[in-house]
Coordinates of C-alpha atoms and ligand atoms in Angstrom, one line a residue:
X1 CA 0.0 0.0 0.0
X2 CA 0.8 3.8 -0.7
X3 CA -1.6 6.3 1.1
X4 CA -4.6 4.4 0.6
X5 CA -4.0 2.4 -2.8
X6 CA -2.7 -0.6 -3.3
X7 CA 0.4 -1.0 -5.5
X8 CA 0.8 -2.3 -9.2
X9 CA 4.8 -3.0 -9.9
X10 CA 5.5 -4.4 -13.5
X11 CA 9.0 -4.1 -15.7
X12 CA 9.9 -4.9 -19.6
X13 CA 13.5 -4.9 -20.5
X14 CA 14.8 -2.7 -23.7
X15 CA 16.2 -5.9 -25.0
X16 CA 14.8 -6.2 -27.9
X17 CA 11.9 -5.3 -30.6
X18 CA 8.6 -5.9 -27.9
X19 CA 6.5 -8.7 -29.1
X20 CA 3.1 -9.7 -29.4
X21 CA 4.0 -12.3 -26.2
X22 CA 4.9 -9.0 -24.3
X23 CA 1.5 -7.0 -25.2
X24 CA -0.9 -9.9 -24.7
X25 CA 0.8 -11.3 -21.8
X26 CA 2.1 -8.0 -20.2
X27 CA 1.8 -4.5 -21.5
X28 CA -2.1 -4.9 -22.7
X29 CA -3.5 -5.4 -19.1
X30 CA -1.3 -3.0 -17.4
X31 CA -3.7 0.2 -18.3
X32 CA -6.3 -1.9 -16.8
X33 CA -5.5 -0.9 -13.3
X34 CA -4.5 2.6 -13.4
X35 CA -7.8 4.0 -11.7
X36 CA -7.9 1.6 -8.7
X37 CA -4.3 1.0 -8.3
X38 CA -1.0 3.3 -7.7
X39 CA 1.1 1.9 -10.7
X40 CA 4.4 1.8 -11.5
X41 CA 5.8 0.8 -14.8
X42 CA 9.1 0.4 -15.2
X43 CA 12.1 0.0 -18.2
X44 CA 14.3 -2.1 -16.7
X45 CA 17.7 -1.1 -18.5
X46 CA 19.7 -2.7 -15.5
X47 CA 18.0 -6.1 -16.1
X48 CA 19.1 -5.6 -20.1
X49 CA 22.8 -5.6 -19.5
X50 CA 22.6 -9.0 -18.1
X51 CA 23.3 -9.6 -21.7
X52 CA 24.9 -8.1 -23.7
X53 CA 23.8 -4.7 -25.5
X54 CA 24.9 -2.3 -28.1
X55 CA 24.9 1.0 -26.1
X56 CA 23.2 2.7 -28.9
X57 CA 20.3 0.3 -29.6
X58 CA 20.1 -0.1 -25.8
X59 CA 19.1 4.1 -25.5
X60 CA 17.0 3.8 -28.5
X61 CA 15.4 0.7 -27.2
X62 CA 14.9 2.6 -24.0
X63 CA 13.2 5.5 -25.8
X64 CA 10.8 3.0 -27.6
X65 CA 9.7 1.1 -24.8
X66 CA 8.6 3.9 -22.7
X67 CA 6.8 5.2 -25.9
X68 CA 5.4 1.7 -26.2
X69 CA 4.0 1.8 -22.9
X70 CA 1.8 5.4 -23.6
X71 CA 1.1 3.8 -27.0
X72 CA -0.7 0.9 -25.1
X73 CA -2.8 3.2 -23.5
X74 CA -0.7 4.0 -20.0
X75 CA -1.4 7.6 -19.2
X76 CA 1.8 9.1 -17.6
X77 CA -0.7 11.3 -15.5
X78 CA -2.3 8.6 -13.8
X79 CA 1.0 6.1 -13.8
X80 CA 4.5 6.5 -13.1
X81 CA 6.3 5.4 -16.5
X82 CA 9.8 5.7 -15.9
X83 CA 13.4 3.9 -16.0
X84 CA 15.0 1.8 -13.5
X85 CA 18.7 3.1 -13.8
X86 CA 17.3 6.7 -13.1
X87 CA 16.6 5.3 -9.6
X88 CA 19.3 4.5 -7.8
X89 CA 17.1 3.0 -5.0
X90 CA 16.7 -0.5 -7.0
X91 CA 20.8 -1.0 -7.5
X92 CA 21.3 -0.1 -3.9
X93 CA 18.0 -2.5 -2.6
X94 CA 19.2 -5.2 -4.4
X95 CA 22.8 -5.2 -3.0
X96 CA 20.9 -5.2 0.5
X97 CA 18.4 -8.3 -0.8
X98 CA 21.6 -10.0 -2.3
X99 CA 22.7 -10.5 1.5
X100 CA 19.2 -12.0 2.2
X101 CA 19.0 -14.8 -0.9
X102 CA 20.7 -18.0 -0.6
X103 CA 22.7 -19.4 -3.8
X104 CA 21.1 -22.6 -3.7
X105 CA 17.3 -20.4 -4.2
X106 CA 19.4 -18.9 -7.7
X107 CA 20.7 -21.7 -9.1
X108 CA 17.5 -23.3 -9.3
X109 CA 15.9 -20.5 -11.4
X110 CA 14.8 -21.7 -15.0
X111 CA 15.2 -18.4 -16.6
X112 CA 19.4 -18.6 -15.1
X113 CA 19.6 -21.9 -16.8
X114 CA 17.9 -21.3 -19.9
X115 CA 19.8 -17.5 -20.5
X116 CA 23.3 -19.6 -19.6
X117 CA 22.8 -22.0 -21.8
X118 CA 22.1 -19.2 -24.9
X119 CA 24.7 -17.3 -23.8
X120 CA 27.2 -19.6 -22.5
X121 CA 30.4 -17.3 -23.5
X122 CA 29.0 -14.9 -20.9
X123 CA 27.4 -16.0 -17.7
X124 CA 27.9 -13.4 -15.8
X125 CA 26.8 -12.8 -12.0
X126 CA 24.4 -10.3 -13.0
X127 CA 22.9 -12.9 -15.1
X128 CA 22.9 -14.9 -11.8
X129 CA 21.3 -12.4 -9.5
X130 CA 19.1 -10.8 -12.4
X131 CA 15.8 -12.2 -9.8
X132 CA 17.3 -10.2 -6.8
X133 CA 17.0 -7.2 -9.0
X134 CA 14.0 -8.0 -9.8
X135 CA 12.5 -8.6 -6.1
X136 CA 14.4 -4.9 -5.4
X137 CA 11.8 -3.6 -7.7
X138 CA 9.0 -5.3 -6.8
X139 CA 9.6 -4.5 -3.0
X140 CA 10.8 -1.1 -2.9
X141 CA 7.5 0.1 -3.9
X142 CA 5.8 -2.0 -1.3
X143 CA 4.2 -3.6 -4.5
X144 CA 0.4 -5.7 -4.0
X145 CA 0.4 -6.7 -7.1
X146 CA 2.8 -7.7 -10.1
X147 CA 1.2 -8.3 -14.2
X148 CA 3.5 -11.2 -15.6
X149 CA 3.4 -13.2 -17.7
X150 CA 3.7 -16.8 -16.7
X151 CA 7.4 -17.0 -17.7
X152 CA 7.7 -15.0 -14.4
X153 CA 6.2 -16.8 -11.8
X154 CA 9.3 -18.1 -10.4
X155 CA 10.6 -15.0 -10.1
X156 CA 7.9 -13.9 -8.3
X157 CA 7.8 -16.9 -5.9
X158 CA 11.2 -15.9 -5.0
X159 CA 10.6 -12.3 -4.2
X160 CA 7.9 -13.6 -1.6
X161 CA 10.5 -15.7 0.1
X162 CA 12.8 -12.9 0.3
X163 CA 9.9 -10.5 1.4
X164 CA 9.2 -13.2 4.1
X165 CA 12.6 -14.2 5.1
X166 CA 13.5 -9.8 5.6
X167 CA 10.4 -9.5 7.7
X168 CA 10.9 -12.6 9.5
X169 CA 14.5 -11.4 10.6
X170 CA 13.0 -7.8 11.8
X171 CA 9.6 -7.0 11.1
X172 CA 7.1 -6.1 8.6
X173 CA 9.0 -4.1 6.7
X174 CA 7.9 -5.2 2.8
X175 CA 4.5 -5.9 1.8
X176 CA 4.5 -9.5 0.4
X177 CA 3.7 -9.3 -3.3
X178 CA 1.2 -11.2 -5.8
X179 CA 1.3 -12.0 -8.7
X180 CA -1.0 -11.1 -11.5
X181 CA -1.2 -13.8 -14.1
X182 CA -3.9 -13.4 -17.1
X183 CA -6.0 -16.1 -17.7
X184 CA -5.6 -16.0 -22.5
X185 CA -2.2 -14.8 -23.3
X186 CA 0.0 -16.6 -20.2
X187 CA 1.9 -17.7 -22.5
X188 CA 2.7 -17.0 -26.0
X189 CA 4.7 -19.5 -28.1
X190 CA 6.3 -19.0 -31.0
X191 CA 5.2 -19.0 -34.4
X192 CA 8.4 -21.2 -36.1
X193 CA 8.1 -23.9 -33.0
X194 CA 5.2 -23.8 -30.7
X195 CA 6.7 -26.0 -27.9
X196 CA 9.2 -22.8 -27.1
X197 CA 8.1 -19.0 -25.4
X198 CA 7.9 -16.6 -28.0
X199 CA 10.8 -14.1 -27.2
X200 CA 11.8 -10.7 -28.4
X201 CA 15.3 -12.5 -28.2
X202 CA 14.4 -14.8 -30.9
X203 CA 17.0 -14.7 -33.7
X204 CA 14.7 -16.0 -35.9
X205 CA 12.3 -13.1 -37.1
X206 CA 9.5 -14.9 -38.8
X207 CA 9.1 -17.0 -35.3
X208 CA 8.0 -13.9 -33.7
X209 CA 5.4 -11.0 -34.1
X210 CA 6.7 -7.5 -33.4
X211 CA 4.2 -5.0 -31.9
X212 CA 5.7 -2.5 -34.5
X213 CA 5.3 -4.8 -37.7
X214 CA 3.6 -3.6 -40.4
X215 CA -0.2 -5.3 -41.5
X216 CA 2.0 -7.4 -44.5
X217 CA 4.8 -8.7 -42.4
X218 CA 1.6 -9.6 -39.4
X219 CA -0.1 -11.7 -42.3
X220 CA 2.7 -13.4 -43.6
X221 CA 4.1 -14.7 -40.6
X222 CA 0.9 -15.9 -39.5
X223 CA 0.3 -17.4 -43.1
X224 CA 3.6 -19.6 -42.5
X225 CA 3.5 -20.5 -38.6
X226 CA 4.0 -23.8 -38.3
X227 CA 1.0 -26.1 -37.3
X228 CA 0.5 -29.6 -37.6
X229 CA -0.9 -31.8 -41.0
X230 CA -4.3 -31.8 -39.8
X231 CA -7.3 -29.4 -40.8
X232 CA -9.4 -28.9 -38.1
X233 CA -9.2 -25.5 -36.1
X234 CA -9.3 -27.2 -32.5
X235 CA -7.0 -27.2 -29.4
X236 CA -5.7 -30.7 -28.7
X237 CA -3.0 -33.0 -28.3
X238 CA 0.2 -33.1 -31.2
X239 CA -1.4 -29.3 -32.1
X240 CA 0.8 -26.8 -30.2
X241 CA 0.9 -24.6 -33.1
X242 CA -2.9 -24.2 -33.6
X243 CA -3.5 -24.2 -30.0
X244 CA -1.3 -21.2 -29.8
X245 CA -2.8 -19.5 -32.5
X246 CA -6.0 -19.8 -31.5
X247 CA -5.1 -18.2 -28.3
X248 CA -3.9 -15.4 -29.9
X249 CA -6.9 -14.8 -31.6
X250 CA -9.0 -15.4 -28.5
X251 CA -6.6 -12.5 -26.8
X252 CA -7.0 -10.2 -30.1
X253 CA -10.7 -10.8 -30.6
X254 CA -12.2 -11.6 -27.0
X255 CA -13.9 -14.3 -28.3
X256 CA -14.3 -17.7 -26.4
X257 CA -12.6 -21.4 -27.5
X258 CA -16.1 -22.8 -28.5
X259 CA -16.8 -19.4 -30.6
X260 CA -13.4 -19.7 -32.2
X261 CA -14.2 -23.9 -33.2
X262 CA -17.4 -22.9 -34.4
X263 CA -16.6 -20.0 -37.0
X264 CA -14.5 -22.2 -38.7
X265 CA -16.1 -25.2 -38.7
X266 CA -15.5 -26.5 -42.4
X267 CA -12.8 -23.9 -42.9
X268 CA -9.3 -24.9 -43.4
X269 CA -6.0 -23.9 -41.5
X270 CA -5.5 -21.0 -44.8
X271 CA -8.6 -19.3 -43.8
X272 CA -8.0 -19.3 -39.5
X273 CA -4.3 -18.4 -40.4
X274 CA -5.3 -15.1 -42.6
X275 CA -8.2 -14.1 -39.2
X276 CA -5.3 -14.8 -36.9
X277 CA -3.4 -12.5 -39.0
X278 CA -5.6 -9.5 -40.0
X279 CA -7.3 -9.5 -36.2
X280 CA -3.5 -8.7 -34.6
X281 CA -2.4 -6.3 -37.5
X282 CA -6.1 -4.5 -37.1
X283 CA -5.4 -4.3 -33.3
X284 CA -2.3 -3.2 -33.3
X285 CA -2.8 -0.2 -36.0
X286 CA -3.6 2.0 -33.6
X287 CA -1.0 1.4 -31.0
X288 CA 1.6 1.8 -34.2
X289 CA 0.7 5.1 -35.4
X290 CA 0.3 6.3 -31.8
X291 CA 4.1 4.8 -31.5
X292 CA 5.3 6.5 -34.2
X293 CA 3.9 9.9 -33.2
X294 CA 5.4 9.3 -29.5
X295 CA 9.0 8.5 -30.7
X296 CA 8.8 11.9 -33.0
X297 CA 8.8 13.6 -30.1
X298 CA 11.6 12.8 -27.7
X299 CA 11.7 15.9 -25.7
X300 CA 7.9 14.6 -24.4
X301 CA 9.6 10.9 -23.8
X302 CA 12.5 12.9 -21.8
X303 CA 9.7 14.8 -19.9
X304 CA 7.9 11.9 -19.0
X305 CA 10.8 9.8 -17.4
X306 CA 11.9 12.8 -15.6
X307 CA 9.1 13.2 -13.7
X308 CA 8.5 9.2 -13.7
X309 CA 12.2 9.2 -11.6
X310 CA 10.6 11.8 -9.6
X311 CA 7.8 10.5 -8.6
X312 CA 9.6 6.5 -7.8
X313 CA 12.5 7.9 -6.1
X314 CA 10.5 9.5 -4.3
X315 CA 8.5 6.8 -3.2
X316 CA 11.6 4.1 -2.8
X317 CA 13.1 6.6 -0.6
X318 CA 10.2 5.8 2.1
X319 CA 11.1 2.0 1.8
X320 CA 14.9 2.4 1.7
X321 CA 14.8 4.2 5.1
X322 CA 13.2 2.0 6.9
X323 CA 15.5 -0.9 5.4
X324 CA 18.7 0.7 6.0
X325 CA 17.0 1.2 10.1
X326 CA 16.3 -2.1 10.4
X327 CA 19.3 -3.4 9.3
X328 CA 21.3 -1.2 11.5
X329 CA 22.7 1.4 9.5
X330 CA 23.6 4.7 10.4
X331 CA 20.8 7.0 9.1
Ligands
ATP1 P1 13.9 -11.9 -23.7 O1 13.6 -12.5 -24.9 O2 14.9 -10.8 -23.8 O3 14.1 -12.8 -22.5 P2 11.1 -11.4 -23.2 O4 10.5 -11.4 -24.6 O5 10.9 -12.7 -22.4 O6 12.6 -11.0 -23.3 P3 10.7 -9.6 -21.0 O7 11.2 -8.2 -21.1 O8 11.6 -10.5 -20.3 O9 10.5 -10.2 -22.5 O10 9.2 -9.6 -20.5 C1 8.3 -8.6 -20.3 C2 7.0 -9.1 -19.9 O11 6.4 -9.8 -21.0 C3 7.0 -10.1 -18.8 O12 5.9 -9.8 -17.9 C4 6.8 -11.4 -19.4 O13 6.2 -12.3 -18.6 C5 5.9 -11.1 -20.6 N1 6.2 -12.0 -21.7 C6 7.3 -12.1 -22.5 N2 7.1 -13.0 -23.4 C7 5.9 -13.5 -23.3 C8 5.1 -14.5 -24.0 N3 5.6 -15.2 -25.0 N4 3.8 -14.8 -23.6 C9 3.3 -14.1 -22.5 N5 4.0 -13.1 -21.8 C10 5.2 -12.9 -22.2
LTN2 N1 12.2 -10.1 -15.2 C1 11.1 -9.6 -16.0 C2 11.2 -8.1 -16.1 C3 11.1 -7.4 -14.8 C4 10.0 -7.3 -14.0 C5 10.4 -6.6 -12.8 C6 8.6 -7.7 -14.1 C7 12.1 -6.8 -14.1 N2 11.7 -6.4 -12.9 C8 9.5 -6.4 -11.8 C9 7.8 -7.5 -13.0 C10 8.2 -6.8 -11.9 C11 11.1 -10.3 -17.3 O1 12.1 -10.8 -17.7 N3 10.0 -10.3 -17.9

């Protein structure tokens, strides 16, 4: 809680091109609790350099995620957009929460294991701690609530432990958060192999749908994802890659699974693939051009984090104090 709201903490790494995994399972809900909620939304450029970045795609990157957050319909009036490395707070928290987190609770993180194994030349102990940074965000805010997607859970699991272990060794200190998992759109796979996340990491480009790609590259790559030799448009065993993609059109169109069977009943895989395909590129239209007038504009997107940093710091300050007290610091 924060005066008399309770708290909405999420984070998207400028990593990459966002995907249609990020919107459906993350960014997309977020505007959804701005009224009832004090929200933070944050661009996590100290969880980027995990791995490594080109400093110059990293700013831009940066830039575009923050405008991809008003584009998706977060209001910087009613939430505080803004980047992690302008907030000092979560580096310093997460040294503190570092001393509170056992190894053994790391190395059993799926996320450490999968990114090592991509990027074996360069496992790195940021790599390592990348879920204490992450519970540093979460819990400077005093956080109820954290949108993920499911990919996250683990991480969030872990933030509760720490949270419990801190208060356990003082007192309440940090509200214990939860997580926020949507129901359609958990989990987004991708379009080349259904069986694996869909990730703006992804070097290959046609497995993955970028919020920014334009209404011919949407319909293409949905007219070649991959799906199995059958023909009817139906969840089921041996068909990850229609299950997924009728997923995404539930997400896109708010329609339910038997709605979905039903309209194409007696319609091949061709037909469901082009729907799939013109209901994303339709519903992400506006969120493009709104992009593209947002990025024009960078003295706005400067404005914005400003007053973002503003606003966190000043709220992390509150949490750090009592931290640094209870841990026996010199004030
Ligand atoms: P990377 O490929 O660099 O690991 P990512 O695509 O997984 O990145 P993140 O920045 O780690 O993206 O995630 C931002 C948010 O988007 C998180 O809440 C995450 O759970 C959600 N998300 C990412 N990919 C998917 C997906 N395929 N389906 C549903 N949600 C997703
Ligand atoms: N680890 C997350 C991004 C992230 C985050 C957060 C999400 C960093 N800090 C705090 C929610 C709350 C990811 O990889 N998707």
């Amino acid at each position: 809680m924060l005066g008399d709201k309770k708290v909405v903490f999420s984070g998207v790494q400028p990593s990459g091109n966002l995907t249609i995994g990020n919107y459906l399972g993350a960014i997309k809900n977020f505007s959804a609790f701005s009224d009832e909620y004090r929200c933070f939304y944050c661009v996590v450029d100290l969880h980027a350099i995990t791995v490594r970045q080109v400093p110059a795609e990293l700013r831009r990157r940066t830039y575009e995620t923050l405008a991809l957050y008003m584009a998706c319909g977060l209001d910087p009036e009613k939430n505080t957009l803004f980047v992690q490395s302008h907030v000092p707070a979560h580096a310093e928290l997460s040294w503190l929460l570092n001393c509170y987190t056992m190894f053994g609770e790391l190395s059993r993180m799926t996320q450490f294991k999968d990114k090592s194994a991509k990027h074996a030349d360069n496992i790195n102990a940021g790599l390592f701690t990348y879920p204490v940074l992450m519970a540093a965000d979460i819990l400077l805010y005093q956080t109820d609530l954290v949108p993920v997607g499911v990919d996250q859970k683990q991480h969030l699991e872990l933030a509760r432990d720490i949270a419990g272990r801190f208060n356990q060794a003082y007192s309440p200190t940090f509200v214990v958060p939860e997580p926020y998992i949507p129901q359609s759109g958990m989990k987004i796979m991708s379009l080349a192999d259904p069986l694996s996340k869909m990730s703006k990491s992804d070097p290959n480009p046609n497995a993955v749908v970028y919020i920014l790609d334009d209404k011919d590259t949407v319909l293409r790559k949905f007219r070649r994802a991959v799906t199995d030799s059958g023909a009817e448009v139906r969840p089921g065993e041996g068909k990850e890659g229609i299950s997924n993609l009728i997923s995404i059109y539930r997400c896109f169109t708010g329609k339910t699974e038997e709605e979905v069977i039903k309209e194409f009943e007696g319609k091949g895989y061709g037909d469901f693939k082009t729907a799939c395909g013109e209901a994303c590129a339709d519903a992400l239209s506006p969120v493009r051009e709104e992009f593209a007038r947002l990025m024009a504009d960078k003295a706005y997107l400067e404005a914005v984090m400003k007053k973002g940093a503003e606003e966190a710091s000043y709220a992390a300050a509150r949490t750090m104090a009592k931290v640094k007290k209870k841990i026996g610091f010199i004030g």
